Amino acid sequence: MSMPDLAAILWRQRELLEKLVYRLECEQLLLAAGRSRFLATATGEVEALLEELQVVEMQRASAADAVARELDLEPGATLEELAGTAQPPWTEVLLEHRQALLTVTGELSALAETNKHLMAAGLKAVEQTLAGLGLRHGTASLGYDAHGRSEMISAPGNAVVDRSL
């Protein structure tokens, strides 16, 4: 692999990371709006991108190791180390990729943290709602027996709400 191959892989990695930022922002909007209908779809898209990124990361590592050998560096050299040894214009190209990757990684960390907090808040709201309905494990609530009479129903396990009536 050559320097142009590494640069092409870095561009692909950056594109996928930008898509991941977009997908996480979409997921965040769904969470913030309390719209859970498409949350599983959004999460699935994020997971698919992460799988694709794993493949590209392996390609990048392989290409970077090959370039490192060409530059008489040890395999596993950082982009900064590769850029320090590379000839122009590759020095600037690698440094630009490095900076862009650092920036998008920071964005991703912030988005992931915010989404984590939104999911935790949503889970807490659901748990509070279920507790208020008496639908939590080991609780009792007002219900109806087989004859239609009102009675307290103990819920030793999971409870199911029949909304078809």
CSV table of C-alpha atoms in Angstrom, one decimal:
chain,number,residue,atom,x,y,z
A,1,MET,CA,0.0,0.0,0.0
A,2,SER,CA,1.1,3.5,-0.7
A,3,MET,CA,0.5,7.0,0.7
A,4,PRO,CA,-2.4,7.6,-1.8
A,5,ASP,CA,-4.0,4.4,-0.6
A,6,LEU,CA,-3.8,5.5,3.0
A,7,ALA,CA,-5.2,8.9,2.1
A,8,ALA,CA,-8.1,7.3,0.3
A,9,ILE,CA,-8.9,5.1,3.3
A,10,LEU,CA,-8.6,8.1,5.7
A,11,TRP,CA,-11.1,10.0,3.5
A,12,ARG,CA,-13.5,7.0,3.7
A,13,GLN,CA,-13.1,6.8,7.5
A,14,ARG,CA,-13.8,10.5,7.8
A,15,GLU,CA,-17.0,10.2,5.6
A,16,LEU,CA,-18.2,7.3,7.7
A,17,LEU,CA,-17.5,9.2,11.0
A,18,GLU,CA,-19.5,12.2,9.6
A,19,LYS,CA,-22.4,9.9,8.8
A,20,LEU,CA,-22.2,8.5,12.3
A,21,VAL,CA,-22.4,12.1,13.7
A,22,TYR,CA,-25.5,12.6,11.6
A,23,ARG,CA,-27.1,9.3,12.7
A,24,LEU,CA,-26.4,10.1,16.4
A,25,GLU,CA,-27.9,13.5,16.0
A,26,CYS,CA,-31.0,12.0,14.5
A,27,GLU,CA,-31.1,9.5,17.4
A,28,GLN,CA,-30.7,12.5,19.8
A,29,LEU,CA,-33.6,14.4,18.2
A,30,LEU,CA,-35.8,11.3,18.5
A,31,LEU,CA,-34.8,10.9,22.2
A,32,ALA,CA,-35.2,14.6,23.0
A,33,ALA,CA,-38.7,14.6,21.4
A,34,GLY,CA,-39.8,11.5,23.2
A,35,ARG,CA,-40.4,9.8,19.8
A,36,SER,CA,-39.5,6.2,20.3
A,37,ARG,CA,-41.2,4.7,17.2
A,38,PHE,CA,-38.1,4.9,15.0
A,39,LEU,CA,-35.5,4.7,17.8
A,40,ALA,CA,-34.8,1.0,17.1
A,41,THR,CA,-34.3,1.9,13.4
A,42,ALA,CA,-31.9,4.8,14.2
A,43,THR,CA,-30.0,2.6,16.6
A,44,GLY,CA,-29.7,-0.1,14.0
A,45,GLU,CA,-28.3,2.4,11.5
A,46,VAL,CA,-25.7,3.5,14.1
A,47,GLU,CA,-24.7,-0.1,14.7
A,48,ALA,CA,-24.4,-0.8,11.0
A,49,LEU,CA,-22.1,2.2,10.6
A,50,LEU,CA,-20.0,1.1,13.6
A,51,GLU,CA,-19.5,-2.3,11.9
A,52,GLU,CA,-18.5,-0.7,8.7
A,53,LEU,CA,-16.1,1.6,10.6
A,54,GLN,CA,-14.5,-1.5,12.1
A,55,VAL,CA,-13.6,-2.8,8.7
A,56,VAL,CA,-12.3,0.6,7.5
A,57,GLU,CA,-10.3,0.9,10.7
A,58,MET,CA,-8.6,-2.4,10.0
A,59,GLN,CA,-7.9,-1.3,6.4
A,60,ARG,CA,-6.5,2.0,7.7
A,61,ALA,CA,-4.2,0.2,10.2
A,62,SER,CA,-2.9,-2.1,7.5
A,63,ALA,CA,-2.3,0.7,5.1
A,64,ALA,CA,-0.6,2.9,7.8
A,65,ASP,CA,1.7,0.0,8.8
A,66,ALA,CA,2.7,-0.5,5.1
A,67,VAL,CA,3.4,3.3,4.8
A,68,ALA,CA,5.3,3.2,8.0
A,69,ARG,CA,7.5,0.4,6.7
A,70,GLU,CA,8.1,2.5,3.5
A,71,LEU,CA,9.2,5.4,5.7
A,72,ASP,CA,11.4,3.2,7.9
A,73,LEU,CA,9.1,3.6,10.9
A,74,GLU,CA,7.8,0.9,13.2
A,75,PRO,CA,4.3,-0.5,12.4
A,76,GLY,CA,1.7,1.2,14.6
A,77,ALA,CA,3.1,4.6,14.0
A,78,THR,CA,0.6,7.4,14.5
A,79,LEU,CA,-0.6,9.8,11.8
A,80,GLU,CA,1.5,12.5,13.4
A,81,GLU,CA,4.6,10.3,13.2
A,82,LEU,CA,3.9,9.4,9.6
A,83,ALA,CA,3.4,13.0,8.7
A,84,GLY,CA,6.6,14.0,10.4
A,85,THR,CA,8.5,11.6,8.2
A,86,ALA,CA,6.5,11.9,5.0
A,87,GLN,CA,7.5,14.3,2.1
A,88,PRO,CA,5.3,17.2,1.0
A,89,PRO,CA,2.5,17.3,0.1
A,90,TRP,CA,1.8,14.2,2.2
A,91,THR,CA,2.9,15.8,5.5
A,92,GLU,CA,0.1,18.4,5.2
A,93,VAL,CA,-2.5,15.8,4.0
A,94,LEU,CA,-1.9,13.5,6.9
A,95,LEU,CA,-1.9,16.3,9.4
A,96,GLU,CA,-5.3,17.6,8.0
A,97,HIS,CA,-6.7,14.1,8.3
A,98,ARG,CA,-5.4,13.8,11.8
A,99,GLN,CA,-7.0,17.1,12.9
A,100,ALA,CA,-10.3,16.3,11.2
A,101,LEU,CA,-10.4,12.9,12.9
A,102,LEU,CA,-9.7,14.5,16.3
A,103,THR,CA,-12.5,17.0,15.7
A,104,VAL,CA,-15.1,14.4,14.6
A,105,THR,CA,-14.1,12.1,17.5
A,106,GLY,CA,-14.8,14.9,19.9
A,107,GLU,CA,-18.2,15.5,18.4
A,108,LEU,CA,-19.0,11.8,18.6
A,109,SER,CA,-18.0,11.6,22.3
A,110,ALA,CA,-20.2,14.6,23.1
A,111,LEU,CA,-23.2,13.2,21.1
A,112,ALA,CA,-22.8,9.7,22.7
A,113,GLU,CA,-22.7,11.2,26.2
A,114,THR,CA,-25.8,13.3,25.6
A,115,ASN,CA,-27.7,10.4,24.0
A,116,LYS,CA,-26.7,8.2,27.0
A,117,HIS,CA,-28.2,10.8,29.4
A,118,LEU,CA,-31.4,11.1,27.3
A,119,MET,CA,-31.8,7.3,27.2
A,120,ALA,CA,-31.4,7.1,30.9
A,121,ALA,CA,-33.9,9.9,31.5
A,122,GLY,CA,-36.4,8.1,29.1
A,123,LEU,CA,-35.9,4.8,31.0
A,124,LYS,CA,-36.5,6.5,34.3
A,125,ALA,CA,-39.7,8.1,33.0
A,126,VAL,CA,-41.0,4.7,31.7
A,127,GLU,CA,-40.1,3.1,35.1
A,128,GLN,CA,-41.9,5.9,37.0
A,129,THR,CA,-45.0,5.5,34.7
A,130,LEU,CA,-45.0,1.7,35.2
A,131,ALA,CA,-44.6,2.1,38.9
A,132,GLY,CA,-47.5,4.6,39.0
A,133,LEU,CA,-49.7,2.1,37.1
A,134,GLY,CA,-48.6,-0.7,39.5
A,135,LEU,CA,-47.1,-2.6,36.7
A,136,ARG,CA,-43.7,-3.2,38.2
A,137,HIS,CA,-42.4,-6.5,39.4
A,138,GLY,CA,-43.7,-7.5,42.9
A,139,THR,CA,-46.4,-4.7,43.1
A,140,ALA,CA,-50.2,-4.8,43.3
A,141,SER,CA,-52.7,-2.8,41.4
A,142,LEU,CA,-56.4,-2.5,40.9
A,143,GLY,CA,-57.7,-4.9,38.3
A,144,TYR,CA,-60.6,-7.1,37.4
A,145,ASP,CA,-61.2,-10.8,38.0
A,146,ALA,CA,-62.7,-13.3,35.5
A,147,HIS,CA,-66.3,-12.2,36.5
A,148,GLY,CA,-65.6,-8.5,36.0
A,149,ARG,CA,-65.4,-7.6,39.7
A,150,SER,CA,-62.8,-5.0,40.8
A,151,GLU,CA,-60.1,-6.4,43.0
A,152,MET,CA,-56.4,-5.9,44.0
A,153,ILE,CA,-54.2,-8.0,41.8
A,154,SER,CA,-50.8,-9.0,43.1
A,155,ALA,CA,-48.1,-8.9,40.4
A,156,PRO,CA,-45.3,-11.3,41.5
A,157,GLY,CA,-43.8,-11.3,38.0
A,158,ASN,CA,-44.1,-9.3,34.8
A,159,ALA,CA,-47.6,-7.8,34.2
A,160,VAL,CA,-49.2,-7.3,30.8
A,161,VAL,CA,-51.7,-4.5,30.0
A,162,ASP,CA,-54.4,-5.6,27.5
A,163,ARG,CA,-55.2,-2.5,25.5
A,164,SER,CA,-57.5,-4.4,23.1
A,165,LEU,CA,-60.6,-4.0,25.2
